mmCIF file of C-alpha atoms and ligand atoms in Angstrom:
data_model
loop_
_atom_site.group_PDB
_atom_site.id
_atom_site.type_symbol
_atom_site.label_atom_id
_atom_site.label_comp_id
_atom_site.label_asym_id
_atom_site.label_seq_id
_atom_site.Cartn_x
_atom_site.Cartn_y
_atom_site.Cartn_z
ATOM 1 C CA ILE T 1 6.073 2.874 -10.565
ATOM 2 C CA TYR T 2 5.384 6.502 -9.664
ATOM 3 C CA HIS T 3 6.240 7.513 -6.131
ATOM 4 C CA THR T 4 3.487 10.105 -5.827
ATOM 5 C CA PRO T 5 0.432 11.091 -7.910
ATOM 6 C CA GLU T 6 2.280 14.347 -8.694
ATOM 7 C CA LEU T 7 4.994 12.398 -10.558
ATOM 8 C CA THR T 8 2.625 10.637 -12.958
ATOM 9 C CA PRO T 9 2.891 11.931 -16.542
ATOM 10 C CA GLU T 10 0.454 14.759 -17.345
ATOM 11 C CA GLY T 11 -2.340 13.937 -19.753
ATOM 12 C CA LYS T 12 -1.690 10.187 -19.800
ATOM 13 C CA VAL T 13 -3.652 7.265 -18.408
ATOM 14 C CA PRO T 14 -2.558 3.627 -18.233
ATOM 15 C CA ASP T 15 -4.637 0.540 -19.047
ATOM 16 C CA CYS T 16 -4.405 -0.425 -15.404
ATOM 17 C CA ALA T 17 -3.518 1.553 -12.284
ATOM 18 C CA ILE T 18 -2.836 0.287 -8.782
ATOM 19 C CA ALA T 19 -2.998 3.050 -6.163
ATOM 20 C CA VAL T 20 -0.943 2.275 -3.061
ATOM 21 C CA ASP T 21 -1.220 3.934 0.339
ATOM 22 C CA VAL T 22 -0.053 1.324 2.809
ATOM 23 C CA LEU T 23 -0.310 3.725 5.790
ATOM 24 C CA ARG T 24 -3.222 3.667 5.647
ATOM 25 C CA ALA T 25 -5.839 4.496 3.009
ATOM 26 C CA THR T 26 -5.568 1.509 0.662
ATOM 27 C CA THR T 27 -5.165 -0.863 3.622
ATOM 28 C CA THR T 28 -8.372 0.617 5.052
ATOM 29 C CA ILE T 29 -10.181 0.350 1.698
ATOM 30 C CA ALA T 30 -9.288 -3.352 1.342
ATOM 31 C CA THR T 31 -10.271 -3.979 4.971
ATOM 32 C CA VAL T 32 -13.630 -2.215 4.845
ATOM 33 C CA LEU T 33 -14.662 -4.093 1.692
ATOM 34 C CA ALA T 34 -13.531 -7.394 3.239
ATOM 35 C CA ALA T 35 -15.683 -6.550 6.267
ATOM 36 C CA GLY T 36 -18.804 -6.226 4.098
ATOM 37 C CA ALA T 37 -19.088 -2.549 3.147
ATOM 38 C CA GLU T 38 -21.193 -2.101 0.011
ATOM 39 C CA ALA T 39 -18.646 0.268 -1.597
ATOM 40 C CA VAL T 40 -15.988 2.862 -0.915
ATOM 41 C CA GLN T 41 -16.291 6.313 -2.485
ATOM 42 C CA VAL T 42 -13.158 8.454 -2.447
ATOM 43 C CA PHE T 43 -12.817 12.246 -2.326
ATOM 44 C CA SER T 44 -9.861 14.587 -2.204
ATOM 45 C CA ASP T 45 -12.098 17.341 -0.868
ATOM 46 C CA LEU T 46 -13.906 17.106 2.477
ATOM 47 C CA GLU T 47 -16.705 19.537 1.549
ATOM 48 C CA GLN T 48 -17.523 17.573 -1.578
ATOM 49 C CA LEU T 49 -17.609 14.350 0.452
ATOM 50 C CA ILE T 50 -20.134 15.895 2.841
ATOM 51 C CA GLN T 51 -22.313 17.164 -0.012
ATOM 52 C CA VAL T 52 -22.400 13.887 -1.970
ATOM 53 C CA SER T 53 -22.944 11.694 1.085
ATOM 54 C CA GLU T 54 -25.840 13.917 2.244
ATOM 55 C CA ALA T 55 -28.096 11.976 -0.143
ATOM 56 C CA TRP T 56 -27.441 8.794 1.857
ATOM 57 C CA SER T 57 -29.175 7.986 5.139
ATOM 58 C CA THR T 58 -27.030 7.826 8.275
ATOM 59 C CA GLU T 59 -27.744 4.059 8.434
ATOM 60 C CA LYS T 60 -26.361 3.549 4.931
ATOM 61 C CA ARG T 61 -23.322 5.837 5.007
ATOM 62 C CA LEU T 62 -20.119 6.174 7.000
ATOM 63 C CA ARG T 63 -18.012 9.278 6.677
ATOM 64 C CA ALA T 64 -14.273 8.776 7.144
ATOM 65 C CA GLY T 65 -11.980 11.791 7.191
ATOM 66 C CA GLU T 66 -8.259 12.034 7.886
ATOM 67 C CA ARG T 67 -5.870 14.970 7.730
ATOM 68 C CA GLY T 68 -2.278 14.813 8.965
ATOM 69 C CA GLY T 69 -2.976 11.306 10.320
ATOM 70 C CA ALA T 70 -5.753 12.503 12.641
ATOM 71 C CA LYS T 71 -9.524 12.021 12.391
ATOM 72 C CA VAL T 72 -11.427 14.987 10.981
ATOM 73 C CA VAL T 73 -13.767 16.456 13.584
ATOM 74 C CA GLY T 74 -17.421 15.633 12.939
ATOM 75 C CA PHE T 75 -16.725 12.543 10.836
ATOM 76 C CA ASP T 76 -17.845 9.053 11.890
ATOM 77 C CA MET T 77 -14.296 7.729 11.780
ATOM 78 C CA GLY T 78 -10.741 8.543 10.804
ATOM 79 C CA ASN T 79 -8.615 6.296 8.610
ATOM 80 C CA SER T 80 -7.836 3.371 10.897
ATOM 81 C CA PRO T 81 -8.417 -0.039 9.304
ATOM 82 C CA LEU T 82 -9.021 -1.359 12.809
ATOM 83 C CA ASP T 83 -12.260 0.653 12.996
ATOM 84 C CA CYS T 84 -13.657 -1.300 10.026
ATOM 85 C CA THR T 85 -15.399 -4.108 11.894
ATOM 86 C CA PRO T 86 -18.224 -6.028 10.169
ATOM 87 C CA GLU T 87 -20.653 -4.809 12.872
ATOM 88 C CA ARG T 88 -19.870 -1.232 11.961
ATOM 89 C CA VAL T 89 -19.524 -1.346 8.169
ATOM 90 C CA GLN T 90 -21.699 -4.211 6.861
ATOM 91 C CA GLY T 91 -23.891 -3.040 3.955
ATOM 92 C CA ARG T 92 -22.819 0.592 4.290
ATOM 93 C CA ARG T 93 -20.937 2.856 1.890
ATOM 94 C CA LEU T 94 -17.707 4.382 3.167
ATOM 95 C CA PHE T 95 -17.260 7.974 1.982
ATOM 96 C CA ILE T 96 -13.594 8.682 2.590
ATOM 97 C CA SER T 97 -11.151 11.548 2.202
ATOM 98 C CA THR T 98 -7.515 11.231 3.295
ATOM 99 C CA THR T 99 -4.447 13.427 2.920
ATOM 100 C CA ASN T 100 -2.819 11.500 0.071
ATOM 101 C CA GLY T 101 -4.361 8.100 -0.685
ATOM 102 C CA THR T 102 -7.713 9.288 -1.985
ATOM 103 C CA ARG T 103 -5.902 11.893 -4.137
ATOM 104 C CA ALA T 104 -3.835 9.109 -5.721
ATOM 105 C CA LEU T 105 -7.021 7.203 -6.543
ATOM 106 C CA GLN T 106 -8.587 10.315 -8.047
ATOM 107 C CA ARG T 107 -5.481 10.945 -10.157
ATOM 108 C CA VAL T 108 -5.802 7.561 -11.883
ATOM 109 C CA GLN T 109 -9.591 7.349 -12.015
ATOM 110 C CA ASN T 110 -9.688 7.546 -15.831
ATOM 111 C CA ALA T 111 -7.645 4.378 -16.307
ATOM 112 C CA ALA T 112 -9.597 1.427 -17.747
ATOM 113 C CA ILE T 113 -8.846 -0.628 -14.633
ATOM 114 C CA VAL T 114 -8.290 0.973 -11.224
ATOM 115 C CA THR T 115 -7.588 -0.931 -8.043
ATOM 116 C CA ALA T 116 -6.230 -0.258 -4.548
ATOM 117 C CA GLY T 117 -3.264 -2.280 -3.314
ATOM 118 C CA ALA T 118 -1.547 -2.696 0.035
ATOM 119 C CA PHE T 119 0.542 -5.395 1.680
ATOM 120 C CA ILE T 120 -2.580 -7.026 3.137
ATOM 121 C CA ASN T 121 -4.151 -7.701 -0.300
ATOM 122 C CA ARG T 122 -1.061 -7.843 -2.497
ATOM 123 C CA ALA T 123 -1.654 -11.414 -3.760
ATOM 124 C CA SER T 124 -5.253 -10.691 -4.873
ATOM 125 C CA VAL T 125 -4.216 -7.560 -6.759
ATOM 126 C CA VAL T 126 -1.285 -9.297 -8.434
ATOM 127 C CA LYS T 127 -3.395 -12.292 -9.504
ATOM 128 C CA TYR T 128 -6.015 -10.038 -11.086
ATOM 129 C CA VAL T 129 -3.521 -7.783 -12.863
ATOM 130 C CA ILE T 130 -1.645 -10.723 -14.359
ATOM 131 C CA ALA T 131 -4.916 -12.184 -15.662
ATOM 132 C CA GLN T 132 -5.836 -8.847 -17.312
ATOM 133 C CA GLN T 133 -2.502 -8.575 -19.163
ATOM 134 C CA PRO T 134 -2.594 -4.765 -19.400
ATOM 135 C CA GLU T 135 -0.196 -3.191 -21.857
ATOM 136 C CA THR T 136 0.549 -0.316 -19.501
ATOM 137 C CA LEU T 137 0.461 -0.711 -15.725
ATOM 138 C CA TRP T 138 1.085 2.106 -13.265
ATOM 139 C CA ILE T 139 1.717 1.448 -9.612
ATOM 140 C CA VAL T 140 1.166 4.821 -7.943
ATOM 141 C CA GLY T 141 2.474 5.371 -4.432
ATOM 142 C CA SER T 142 0.548 8.045 -2.563
ATOM 143 C CA GLY T 143 3.609 9.420 -0.772
ATOM 144 C CA TRP T 144 3.156 12.386 1.521
ATOM 145 C CA GLU T 145 2.086 15.712 -0.012
ATOM 146 C CA GLY T 146 4.165 15.162 -3.125
ATOM 147 C CA SER T 147 7.120 13.461 -1.429
ATOM 148 C CA PHE T 148 8.463 9.916 -1.704
ATOM 149 C CA SER T 149 7.441 7.439 0.976
ATOM 150 C CA LEU T 150 9.342 4.332 2.019
ATOM 151 C CA GLU T 151 6.302 2.166 2.771
ATOM 152 C CA ASP T 152 4.463 2.839 -0.482
ATOM 153 C CA THR T 153 7.600 2.246 -2.509
ATOM 154 C CA ALA T 154 8.285 -1.021 -0.675
ATOM 155 C CA CYS T 155 4.709 -2.149 -1.361
ATOM 156 C CA ALA T 156 4.989 -1.152 -5.025
ATOM 157 C CA GLY T 157 8.167 -3.246 -5.042
ATOM 158 C CA ALA T 158 6.321 -6.196 -3.460
ATOM 159 C CA ILE T 159 3.661 -6.007 -6.174
ATOM 160 C CA ALA T 160 6.207 -5.613 -8.984
ATOM 161 C CA HIS T 161 8.357 -8.418 -7.563
ATOM 162 C CA SER T 162 5.431 -10.817 -7.484
ATOM 163 C CA ILE T 163 4.338 -9.918 -11.029
ATOM 164 C CA TRP T 164 7.922 -10.309 -12.213
ATOM 165 C CA GLN T 165 8.276 -13.747 -10.576
ATOM 166 C CA GLN T 166 4.921 -15.078 -11.706
ATOM 167 C CA THR T 167 5.212 -13.916 -15.298
ATOM 168 C CA LYS T 168 8.810 -15.200 -15.445
ATOM 169 C CA LEU T 169 10.138 -11.961 -16.935
ATOM 170 C CA SER T 170 13.902 -11.857 -17.221
ATOM 171 C CA LEU T 171 15.902 -9.253 -15.328
ATOM 172 C CA ASP T 172 16.765 -7.741 -18.720
ATOM 173 C CA GLU T 173 13.106 -6.942 -19.250
ATOM 174 C CA LEU T 174 13.068 -4.844 -16.065
ATOM 175 C CA ALA T 175 16.422 -3.184 -16.716
ATOM 176 C CA GLY T 176 16.075 0.461 -17.636
ATOM 177 C CA ASN T 177 13.043 0.922 -15.395
ATOM 178 C CA ASP T 178 14.923 2.428 -12.481
ATOM 179 C CA GLU T 179 11.812 2.955 -10.327
ATOM 180 C CA VAL T 180 10.836 -0.711 -10.556
ATOM 181 C CA MET T 181 14.374 -1.957 -9.908
ATOM 182 C CA GLY T 182 14.747 0.388 -6.921
ATOM 183 C CA ALA T 183 11.360 -0.514 -5.415
ATOM 184 C CA ILE T 184 12.021 -4.252 -5.756
ATOM 185 C CA ALA T 185 15.424 -3.812 -4.087
ATOM 186 C CA LEU T 186 13.810 -1.890 -1.202
ATOM 187 C CA TYR T 187 11.184 -4.592 -0.766
ATOM 188 C CA ALA T 188 13.780 -7.392 -0.942
ATOM 189 C CA GLU T 189 15.793 -5.717 1.806
ATOM 190 C CA TRP T 190 12.823 -5.258 4.181
ATOM 191 C CA GLN T 191 10.336 -8.001 3.291
ATOM 192 C CA ASN T 192 10.819 -9.816 6.594
ATOM 193 C CA ASN T 193 10.857 -6.619 8.659
ATOM 194 C CA LEU T 194 8.048 -4.483 7.281
ATOM 195 C CA LEU T 195 7.016 -3.261 10.719
ATOM 196 C CA GLU T 196 10.551 -2.090 11.390
ATOM 197 C CA LEU T 197 10.598 -0.334 8.022
ATOM 198 C CA PHE T 198 7.402 1.511 9.019
ATOM 199 C CA HIS T 199 9.125 2.598 12.237
ATOM 200 C CA HIS T 200 11.854 4.214 10.116
ATOM 201 C CA ALA T 201 9.424 5.893 7.711
ATOM 202 C CA SER T 202 8.386 9.527 8.187
ATOM 203 C CA HIS T 203 4.668 8.765 8.076
ATOM 204 C CA GLY T 204 5.165 5.717 10.286
ATOM 205 C CA LYS T 205 6.758 8.033 12.843
ATOM 206 C CA ARG T 206 3.867 10.478 12.476
ATOM 207 C CA LEU T 207 1.363 7.692 13.187
ATOM 208 C CA LEU T 208 3.395 6.458 16.158
ATOM 209 C CA ARG T 209 3.245 9.977 17.621
ATOM 210 C CA LEU T 210 -0.536 9.664 17.252
ATOM 211 C CA ASP T 211 -0.464 6.320 19.150
ATOM 212 C CA CYS T 212 -1.346 4.199 16.119
ATOM 213 C CA HIS T 213 0.990 1.296 16.987
ATOM 214 C CA GLU T 214 -1.668 -1.326 16.319
ATOM 215 C CA ASP T 215 -2.452 0.182 12.915
ATOM 216 C CA LEU T 216 1.176 -0.169 11.885
ATOM 217 C CA LYS T 217 1.220 -3.818 12.976
ATOM 218 C CA TYR T 218 -1.947 -4.529 11.018
ATOM 219 C CA CYS T 219 -0.727 -2.758 7.863
ATOM 220 C CA ALA T 220 2.578 -4.700 7.930
ATOM 221 C CA GLN T 221 0.857 -8.051 7.370
ATOM 222 C CA MET T 222 1.239 -9.627 3.963
ATOM 223 C CA ASP T 223 -1.571 -11.273 1.949
ATOM 224 C CA ILE T 224 -4.052 -11.622 4.823
ATOM 225 C CA VAL T 225 -7.223 -10.644 2.933
ATOM 226 C CA ASP T 226 -8.356 -11.957 -0.420
ATOM 227 C CA VAL T 227 -9.938 -8.733 -1.593
ATOM 228 C CA LEU T 228 -9.742 -6.884 -4.863
ATOM 229 C CA PRO T 229 -11.179 -3.349 -4.663
ATOM 230 C CA LEU T 230 -12.145 -2.476 -8.237
ATOM 231 C CA GLN T 231 -13.326 0.895 -9.500
ATOM 232 C CA THR T 232 -16.825 0.508 -10.967
ATOM 233 C CA GLU T 233 -17.394 4.212 -11.690
ATOM 234 C CA PRO T 234 -15.026 7.147 -11.133
ATOM 235 C CA GLY T 235 -14.103 7.258 -7.462
ATOM 236 C CA VAL T 236 -16.225 4.252 -6.437
ATOM 237 C CA LEU T 237 -14.566 0.957 -5.513
ATOM 238 C CA LYS T 238 -16.352 -2.332 -4.903
ATOM 239 C CA ILE T 239 -15.781 -6.058 -4.843
ATOM 240 C CA VAL T 240 -17.191 -7.227 -8.185
HETATM 241 C C1 MLT V 1 -3.097 9.384 3.567
HETATM 242 O O1 MLT V 1 -3.997 9.335 2.718
HETATM 243 O O2 MLT V 1 -2.218 10.216 3.541
HETATM 244 C C2 MLT V 1 -2.986 8.360 4.672
HETATM 245 O O3 MLT V 1 -3.775 7.294 4.480
HETATM 246 C C3 MLT V 1 -2.846 8.989 6.020
HETATM 247 C C4 MLT V 1 -3.224 8.138 7.204
HETATM 248 O O4 MLT V 1 -4.388 8.127 7.579
HETATM 249 O O5 MLT V 1 -2.381 7.474 7.793
#
């Protein structure tokens, strides 16, 4: 587990990477694909997003932009998963740039397998990863501008905990991996109170100041969508 993309080892790529941005990018990515979007294409840079998406008609594209939790002016939507209704997104490609989550996905885009995990699709991600049996697996929290975040670490812990249980690894096999042990402990402590954990988290507080109470409630739900966003080409995620 790496708590931010900045903490991943330079010059290395794993066999499989799970990018996690519970509040809210990877929750939004899972939701928009579940609602029938054709694909999600991620960008760290807003200008580049605008340029690439220019080739798509306004009926076929949706531009989502978020900075500091707020919608970017001129974009079709911000980063709220609640905006991803089937009526709005069906058959369209979501071009999205967010403060941290899309940067985490770009950091790991050279891994053989790249997926996006959140509490809402944890079970689907875990099932797929176990079936792939990767030798190296990174779970990369997006954090906030290089800093640790409670909610991403708890979600990384939820994923690691489930893999650990289902593969019947012994505790000895986890010992020595302090990040994994710490994330599982955080998840174990808060698993029945995820919404409360979000209320204590710095980005949760930021979103509450922006009146995103309903987003927090939605993002705190566990295993509610059976969706596996998989990278099919660098920066593009689909259901395959
Ligand atoms: C991010 O990428 O930092 C987040 O998803 C921010 C947000 O929209 O809540």
